[in-house]
mmCIF file of C-alpha atoms in Angstrom:
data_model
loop_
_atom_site.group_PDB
_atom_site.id
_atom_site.type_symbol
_atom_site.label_atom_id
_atom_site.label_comp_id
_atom_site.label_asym_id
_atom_site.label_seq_id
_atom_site.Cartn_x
_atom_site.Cartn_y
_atom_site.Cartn_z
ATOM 1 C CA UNK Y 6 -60.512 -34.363 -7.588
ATOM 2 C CA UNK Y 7 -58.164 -33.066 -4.992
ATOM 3 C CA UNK Y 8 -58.416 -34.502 -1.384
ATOM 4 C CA UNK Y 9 -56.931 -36.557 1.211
ATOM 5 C CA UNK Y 10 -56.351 -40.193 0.710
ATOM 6 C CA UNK Y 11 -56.072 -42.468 3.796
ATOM 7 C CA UNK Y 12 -54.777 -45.901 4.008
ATOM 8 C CA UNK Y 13 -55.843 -48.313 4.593
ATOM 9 C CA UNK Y 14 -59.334 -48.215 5.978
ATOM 10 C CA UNK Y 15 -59.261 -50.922 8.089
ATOM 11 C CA UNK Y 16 -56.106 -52.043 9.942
ATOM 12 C CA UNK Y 17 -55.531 -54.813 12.401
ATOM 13 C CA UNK Y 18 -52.124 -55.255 14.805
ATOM 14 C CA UNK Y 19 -50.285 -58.004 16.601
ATOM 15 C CA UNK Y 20 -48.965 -57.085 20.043
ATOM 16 C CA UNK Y 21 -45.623 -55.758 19.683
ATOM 17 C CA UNK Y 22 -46.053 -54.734 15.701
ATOM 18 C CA UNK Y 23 -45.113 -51.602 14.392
ATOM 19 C CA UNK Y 24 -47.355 -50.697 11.522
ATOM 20 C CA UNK Y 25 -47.574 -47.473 9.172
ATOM 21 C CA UNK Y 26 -50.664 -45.725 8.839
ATOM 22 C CA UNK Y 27 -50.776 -43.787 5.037
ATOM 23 C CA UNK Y 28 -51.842 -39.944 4.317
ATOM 24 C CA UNK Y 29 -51.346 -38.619 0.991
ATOM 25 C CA UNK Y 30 -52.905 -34.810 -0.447
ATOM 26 C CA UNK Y 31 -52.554 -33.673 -3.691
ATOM 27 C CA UNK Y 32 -54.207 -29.815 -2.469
ATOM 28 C CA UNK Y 33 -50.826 -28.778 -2.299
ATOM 29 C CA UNK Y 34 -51.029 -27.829 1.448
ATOM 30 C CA UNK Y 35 -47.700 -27.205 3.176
ATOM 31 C CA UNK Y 36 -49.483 -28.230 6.952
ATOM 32 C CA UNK Y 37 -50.024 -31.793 7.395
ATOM 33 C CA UNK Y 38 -51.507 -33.151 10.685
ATOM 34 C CA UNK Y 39 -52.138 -36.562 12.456
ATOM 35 C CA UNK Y 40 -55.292 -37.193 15.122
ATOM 36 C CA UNK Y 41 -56.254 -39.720 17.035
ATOM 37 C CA UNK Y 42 -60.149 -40.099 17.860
ATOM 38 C CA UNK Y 43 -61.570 -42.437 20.572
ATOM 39 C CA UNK Y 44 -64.978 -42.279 21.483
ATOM 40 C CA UNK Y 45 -65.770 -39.553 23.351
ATOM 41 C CA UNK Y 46 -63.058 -38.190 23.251
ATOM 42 C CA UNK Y 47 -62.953 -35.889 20.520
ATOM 43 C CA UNK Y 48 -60.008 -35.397 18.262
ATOM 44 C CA UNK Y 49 -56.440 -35.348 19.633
ATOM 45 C CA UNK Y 50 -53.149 -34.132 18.433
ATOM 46 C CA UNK Y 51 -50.464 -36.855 17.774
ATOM 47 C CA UNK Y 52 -47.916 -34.932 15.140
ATOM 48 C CA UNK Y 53 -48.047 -32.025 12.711
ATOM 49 C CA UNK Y 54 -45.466 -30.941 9.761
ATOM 50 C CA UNK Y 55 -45.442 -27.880 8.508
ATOM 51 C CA UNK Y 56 -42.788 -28.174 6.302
ATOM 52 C CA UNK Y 57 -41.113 -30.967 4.902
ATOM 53 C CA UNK Y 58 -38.413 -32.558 6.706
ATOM 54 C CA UNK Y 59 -39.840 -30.831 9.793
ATOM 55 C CA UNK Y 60 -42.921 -32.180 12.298
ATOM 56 C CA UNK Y 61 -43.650 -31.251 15.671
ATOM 57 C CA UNK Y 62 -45.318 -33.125 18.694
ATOM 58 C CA UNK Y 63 -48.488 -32.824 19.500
ATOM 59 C CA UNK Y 64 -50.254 -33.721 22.482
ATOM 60 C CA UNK Y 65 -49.810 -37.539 22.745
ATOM 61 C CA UNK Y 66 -47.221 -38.591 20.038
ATOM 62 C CA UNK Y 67 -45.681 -41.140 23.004
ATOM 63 C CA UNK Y 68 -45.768 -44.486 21.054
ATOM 64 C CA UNK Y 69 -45.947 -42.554 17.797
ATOM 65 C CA UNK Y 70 -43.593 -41.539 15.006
ATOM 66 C CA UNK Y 71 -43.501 -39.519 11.259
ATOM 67 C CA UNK Y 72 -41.941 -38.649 9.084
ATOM 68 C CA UNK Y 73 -42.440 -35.797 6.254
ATOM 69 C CA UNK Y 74 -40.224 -37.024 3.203
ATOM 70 C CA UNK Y 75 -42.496 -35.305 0.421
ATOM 71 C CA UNK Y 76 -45.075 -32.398 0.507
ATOM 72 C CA UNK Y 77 -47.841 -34.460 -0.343
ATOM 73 C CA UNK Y 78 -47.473 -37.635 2.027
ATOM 74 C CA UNK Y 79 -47.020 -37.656 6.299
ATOM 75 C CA UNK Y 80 -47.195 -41.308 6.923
ATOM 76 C CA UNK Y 81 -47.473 -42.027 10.538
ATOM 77 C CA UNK Y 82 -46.140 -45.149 12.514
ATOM 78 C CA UNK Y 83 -47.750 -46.879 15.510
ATOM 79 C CA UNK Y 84 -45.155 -48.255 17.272
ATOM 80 C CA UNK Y 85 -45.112 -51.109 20.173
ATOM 81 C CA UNK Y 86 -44.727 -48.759 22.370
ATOM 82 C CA UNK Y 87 -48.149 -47.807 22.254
ATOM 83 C CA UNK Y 88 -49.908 -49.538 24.385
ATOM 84 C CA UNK Y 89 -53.489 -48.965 23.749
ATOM 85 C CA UNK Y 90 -53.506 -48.234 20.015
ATOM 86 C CA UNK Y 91 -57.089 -49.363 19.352
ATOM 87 C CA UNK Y 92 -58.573 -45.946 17.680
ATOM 88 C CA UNK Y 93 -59.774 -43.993 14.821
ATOM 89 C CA UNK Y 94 -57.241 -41.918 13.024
ATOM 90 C CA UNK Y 95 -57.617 -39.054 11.257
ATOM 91 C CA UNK Y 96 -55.191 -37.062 9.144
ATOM 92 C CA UNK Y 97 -56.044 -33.526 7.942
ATOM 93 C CA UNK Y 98 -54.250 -30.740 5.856
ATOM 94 C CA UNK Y 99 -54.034 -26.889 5.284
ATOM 95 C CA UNK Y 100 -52.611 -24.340 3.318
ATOM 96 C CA UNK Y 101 -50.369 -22.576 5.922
ATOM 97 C CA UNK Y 102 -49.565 -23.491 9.100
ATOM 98 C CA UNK Y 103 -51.407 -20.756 10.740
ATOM 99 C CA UNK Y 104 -54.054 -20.715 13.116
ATOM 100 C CA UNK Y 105 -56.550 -19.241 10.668
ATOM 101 C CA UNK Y 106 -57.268 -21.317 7.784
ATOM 102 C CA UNK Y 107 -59.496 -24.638 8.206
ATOM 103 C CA UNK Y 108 -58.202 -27.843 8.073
ATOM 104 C CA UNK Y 109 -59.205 -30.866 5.311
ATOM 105 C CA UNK Y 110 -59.705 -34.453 6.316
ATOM 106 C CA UNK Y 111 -58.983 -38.032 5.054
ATOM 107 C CA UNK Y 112 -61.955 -40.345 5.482
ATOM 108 C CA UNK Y 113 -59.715 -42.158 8.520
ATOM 109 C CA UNK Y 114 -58.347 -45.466 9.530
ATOM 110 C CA UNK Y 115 -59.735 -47.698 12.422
ATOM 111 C CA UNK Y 116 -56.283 -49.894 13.992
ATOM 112 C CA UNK Y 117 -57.676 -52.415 15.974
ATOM 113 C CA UNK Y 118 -55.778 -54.909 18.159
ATOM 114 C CA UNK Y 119 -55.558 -58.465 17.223
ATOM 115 C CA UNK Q 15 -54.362 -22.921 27.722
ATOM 116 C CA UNK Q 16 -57.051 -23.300 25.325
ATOM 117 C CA UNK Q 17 -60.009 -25.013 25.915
ATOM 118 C CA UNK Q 18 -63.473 -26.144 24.270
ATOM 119 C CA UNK Q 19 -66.903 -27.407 26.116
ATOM 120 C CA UNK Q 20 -69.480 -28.984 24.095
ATOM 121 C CA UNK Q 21 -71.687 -29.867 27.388
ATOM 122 C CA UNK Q 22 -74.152 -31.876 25.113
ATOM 123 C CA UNK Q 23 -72.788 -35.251 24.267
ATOM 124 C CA UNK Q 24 -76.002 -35.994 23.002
ATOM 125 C CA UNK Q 25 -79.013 -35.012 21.517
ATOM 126 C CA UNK Q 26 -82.502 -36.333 19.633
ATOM 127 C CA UNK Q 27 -84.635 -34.648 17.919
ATOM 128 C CA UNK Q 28 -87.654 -35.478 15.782
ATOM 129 C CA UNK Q 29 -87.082 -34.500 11.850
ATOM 130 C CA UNK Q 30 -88.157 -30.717 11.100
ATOM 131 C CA UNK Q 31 -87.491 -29.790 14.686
ATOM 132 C CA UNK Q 32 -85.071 -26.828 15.367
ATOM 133 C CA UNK Q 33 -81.406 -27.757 17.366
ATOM 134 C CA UNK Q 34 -78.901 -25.421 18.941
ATOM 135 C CA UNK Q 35 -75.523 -27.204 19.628
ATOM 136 C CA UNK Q 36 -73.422 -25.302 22.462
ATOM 137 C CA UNK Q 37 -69.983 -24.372 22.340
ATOM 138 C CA UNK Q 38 -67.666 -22.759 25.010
ATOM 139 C CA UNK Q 39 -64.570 -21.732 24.564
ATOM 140 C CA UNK Q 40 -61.598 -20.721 27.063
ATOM 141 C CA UNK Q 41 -58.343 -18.461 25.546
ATOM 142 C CA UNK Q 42 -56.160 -15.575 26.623
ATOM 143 C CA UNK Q 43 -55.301 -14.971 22.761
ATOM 144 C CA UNK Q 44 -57.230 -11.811 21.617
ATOM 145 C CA UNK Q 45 -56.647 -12.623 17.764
ATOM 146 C CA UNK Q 46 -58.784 -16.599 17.403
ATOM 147 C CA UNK Q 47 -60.720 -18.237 15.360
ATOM 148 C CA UNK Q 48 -63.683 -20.579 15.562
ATOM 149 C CA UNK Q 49 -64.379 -23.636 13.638
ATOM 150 C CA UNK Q 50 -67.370 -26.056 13.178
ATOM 151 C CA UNK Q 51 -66.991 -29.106 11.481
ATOM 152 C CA UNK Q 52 -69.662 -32.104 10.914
ATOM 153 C CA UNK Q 53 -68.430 -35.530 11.278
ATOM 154 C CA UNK Q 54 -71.117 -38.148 9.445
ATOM 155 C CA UNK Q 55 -71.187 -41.818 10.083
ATOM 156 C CA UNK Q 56 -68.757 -42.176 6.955
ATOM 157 C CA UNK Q 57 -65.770 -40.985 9.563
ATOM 158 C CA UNK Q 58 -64.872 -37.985 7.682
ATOM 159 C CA UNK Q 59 -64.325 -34.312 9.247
ATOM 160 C CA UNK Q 60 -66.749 -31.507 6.711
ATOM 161 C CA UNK Q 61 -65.815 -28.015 7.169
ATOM 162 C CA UNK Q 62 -68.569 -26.253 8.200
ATOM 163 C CA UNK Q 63 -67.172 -22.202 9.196
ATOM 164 C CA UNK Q 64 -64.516 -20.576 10.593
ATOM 165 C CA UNK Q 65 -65.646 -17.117 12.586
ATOM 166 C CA UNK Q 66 -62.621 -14.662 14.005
ATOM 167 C CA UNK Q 67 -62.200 -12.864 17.005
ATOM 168 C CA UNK Q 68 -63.282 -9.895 15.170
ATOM 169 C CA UNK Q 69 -66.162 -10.474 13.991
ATOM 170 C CA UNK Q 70 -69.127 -10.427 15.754
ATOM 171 C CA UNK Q 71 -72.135 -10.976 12.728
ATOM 172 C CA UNK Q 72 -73.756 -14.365 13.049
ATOM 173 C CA UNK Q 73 -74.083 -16.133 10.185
ATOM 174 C CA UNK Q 74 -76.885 -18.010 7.792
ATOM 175 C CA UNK Q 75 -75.934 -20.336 5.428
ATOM 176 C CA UNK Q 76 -79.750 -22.167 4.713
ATOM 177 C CA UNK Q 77 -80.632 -24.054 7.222
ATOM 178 C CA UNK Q 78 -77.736 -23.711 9.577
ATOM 179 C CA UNK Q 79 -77.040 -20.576 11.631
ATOM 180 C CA UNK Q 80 -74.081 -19.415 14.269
ATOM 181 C CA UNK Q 81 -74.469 -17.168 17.016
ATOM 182 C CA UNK Q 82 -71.104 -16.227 17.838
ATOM 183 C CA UNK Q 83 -71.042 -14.048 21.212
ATOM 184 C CA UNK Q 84 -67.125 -12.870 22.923
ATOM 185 C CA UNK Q 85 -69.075 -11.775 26.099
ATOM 186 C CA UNK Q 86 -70.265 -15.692 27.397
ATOM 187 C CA UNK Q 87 -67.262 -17.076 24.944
ATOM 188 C CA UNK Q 88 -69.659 -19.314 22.881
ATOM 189 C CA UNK Q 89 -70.046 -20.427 19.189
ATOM 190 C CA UNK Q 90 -73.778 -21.844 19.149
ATOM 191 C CA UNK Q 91 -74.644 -23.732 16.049
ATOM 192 C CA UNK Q 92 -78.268 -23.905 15.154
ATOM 193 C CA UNK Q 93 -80.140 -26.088 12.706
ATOM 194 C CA UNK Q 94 -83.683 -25.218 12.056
ATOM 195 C CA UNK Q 95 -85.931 -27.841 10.589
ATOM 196 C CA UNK Q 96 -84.194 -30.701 10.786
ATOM 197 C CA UNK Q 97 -83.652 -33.615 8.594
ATOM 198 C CA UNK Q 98 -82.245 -37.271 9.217
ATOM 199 C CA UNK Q 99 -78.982 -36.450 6.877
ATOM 200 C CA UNK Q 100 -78.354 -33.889 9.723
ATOM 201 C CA UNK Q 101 -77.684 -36.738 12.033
ATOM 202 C CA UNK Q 102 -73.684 -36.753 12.744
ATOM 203 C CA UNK Q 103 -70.847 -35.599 15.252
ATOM 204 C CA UNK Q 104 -70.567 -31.816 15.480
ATOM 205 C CA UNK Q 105 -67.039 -30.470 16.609
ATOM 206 C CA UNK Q 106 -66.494 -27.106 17.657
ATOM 207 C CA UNK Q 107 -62.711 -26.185 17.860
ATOM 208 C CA UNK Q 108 -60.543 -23.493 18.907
ATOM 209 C CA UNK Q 109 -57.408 -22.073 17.062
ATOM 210 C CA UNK Q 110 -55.468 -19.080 18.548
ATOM 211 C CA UNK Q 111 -51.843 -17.544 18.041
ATOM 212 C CA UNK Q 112 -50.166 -19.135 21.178
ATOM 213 C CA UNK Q 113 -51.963 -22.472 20.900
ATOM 214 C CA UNK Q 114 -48.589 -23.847 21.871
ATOM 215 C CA UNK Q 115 -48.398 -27.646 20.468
ATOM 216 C CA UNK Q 116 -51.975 -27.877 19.541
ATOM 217 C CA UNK Q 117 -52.650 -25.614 16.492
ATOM 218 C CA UNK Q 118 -56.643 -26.400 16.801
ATOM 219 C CA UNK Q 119 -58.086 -27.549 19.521
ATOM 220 C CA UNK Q 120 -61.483 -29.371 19.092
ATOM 221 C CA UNK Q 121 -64.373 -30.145 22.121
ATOM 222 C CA UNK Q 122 -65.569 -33.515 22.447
ATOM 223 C CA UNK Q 123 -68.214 -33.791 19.500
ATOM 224 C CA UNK Q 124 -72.267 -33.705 20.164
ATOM 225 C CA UNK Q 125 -74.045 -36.589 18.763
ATOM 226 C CA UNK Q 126 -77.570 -35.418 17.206
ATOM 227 C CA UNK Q 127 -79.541 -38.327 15.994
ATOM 228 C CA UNK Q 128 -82.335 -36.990 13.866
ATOM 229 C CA UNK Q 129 -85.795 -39.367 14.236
ATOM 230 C CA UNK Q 130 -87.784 -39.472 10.821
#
């Protein structure tokens, strides 16, 4: 079945680790997008690709990096430099990068702080 | 800027009981499009519709109905006769030409806890 795969599900981090957060689709969507949900909060931007080799910031990406090797995978780094990365993430997909066509979700990963 | 208002962070209802979530919506854009999407305790996002600028018509799809209406800028999603597997997150979001760095823009989520 075509989806979204997130990786892992759970993820735990050591003060001052980087770790890498996995999205892979295989709907052959050019637009790939990262979110970060706390509660309450709703869902906020971090990074979006639209093409490979090619992301933009979002909202908050401070802390954050990506990178967009391969259509089908937008892996996305929490960094040290994050200080409060405790969160559910969210990564999403869609066929153009327009403002018109709805977006396609991973099930998520929850980082929490060790 | 674009903005969305889902003034209910909460709501209960009793199973078989009718619920209208609210959504608000600020843009300048005049082409935009409307989204609602159901987040169950699984963590997932489930696209729910997308409604243009252009069209007016609310919408039925069984048990769930939208009242879209440009003159209060709202997006009101109604479910009539509830049922516990209703009980999620509802997020209303915003997506409009000049979004700037934000291609959708989501409100914070209602919470409706169905009661058998």
């Amino acid at each position: 079945d075509g989806g979204i795969t997130q990786s892992p599900k759970y993820l735990f981090r050591k003060e001052g680790q980087n770790v890498t957060l996995s999205c892979e689709q295989n709907l052959n969507h050019d637009a790939m997008y990262w979110y970060r949900q706390d509660p309450g909060q709703g869902l906020r931007l971090i990074y979006y690709s639209q093409i490979v080799n090619d992301f933009q910031k979002g909202d908050i990406a401070e802390g954050y990096s990506v990178s967009r090797e391969k259509k089908e995978s937008f892996p996305l780094t929490v960094t040290s430099a994050q200080k409060n990365p405790t969160a559910f993430y969210l990564c999403a997909s869609s066929t153009i990068p327009t403002s018109n066509q709805p977006q396609h979700f991973g099930d998520g990963t929850r980082l929490s702080i060790l | 800027a674009q903005k969305v208002t889902q003034a209910q962070t909460e709501i209960s209802v009793v199973e078989k009981e009718d619920v209208t979530l609210d959504c608000v919506y600020e843009t300048r854009d005049t082409t935009y499009y409307l989204f609602w999407y159901k987040q169950p305790p699984s963590g997932e996002l489930v696209f729910l519709i997308r409604r243009n600028s252009f069209d007016e018509q609310n919408e039925i799809s069984g048990r769930y109905s939208w009242n879209f209406q440009k003159s209060t800028s709202s997006f009101n999603f109604t479910i009539t006769a509830s049922q516990v597997v209703d009980s999620a997150v509802y997020f209303c979001a915003l997506s409009a030409r000049n979004s700037g760095n934000t291609p959708l823009v989501f409100g914070k989520g209602t919470r409706l806890s169905v009661i058998a």
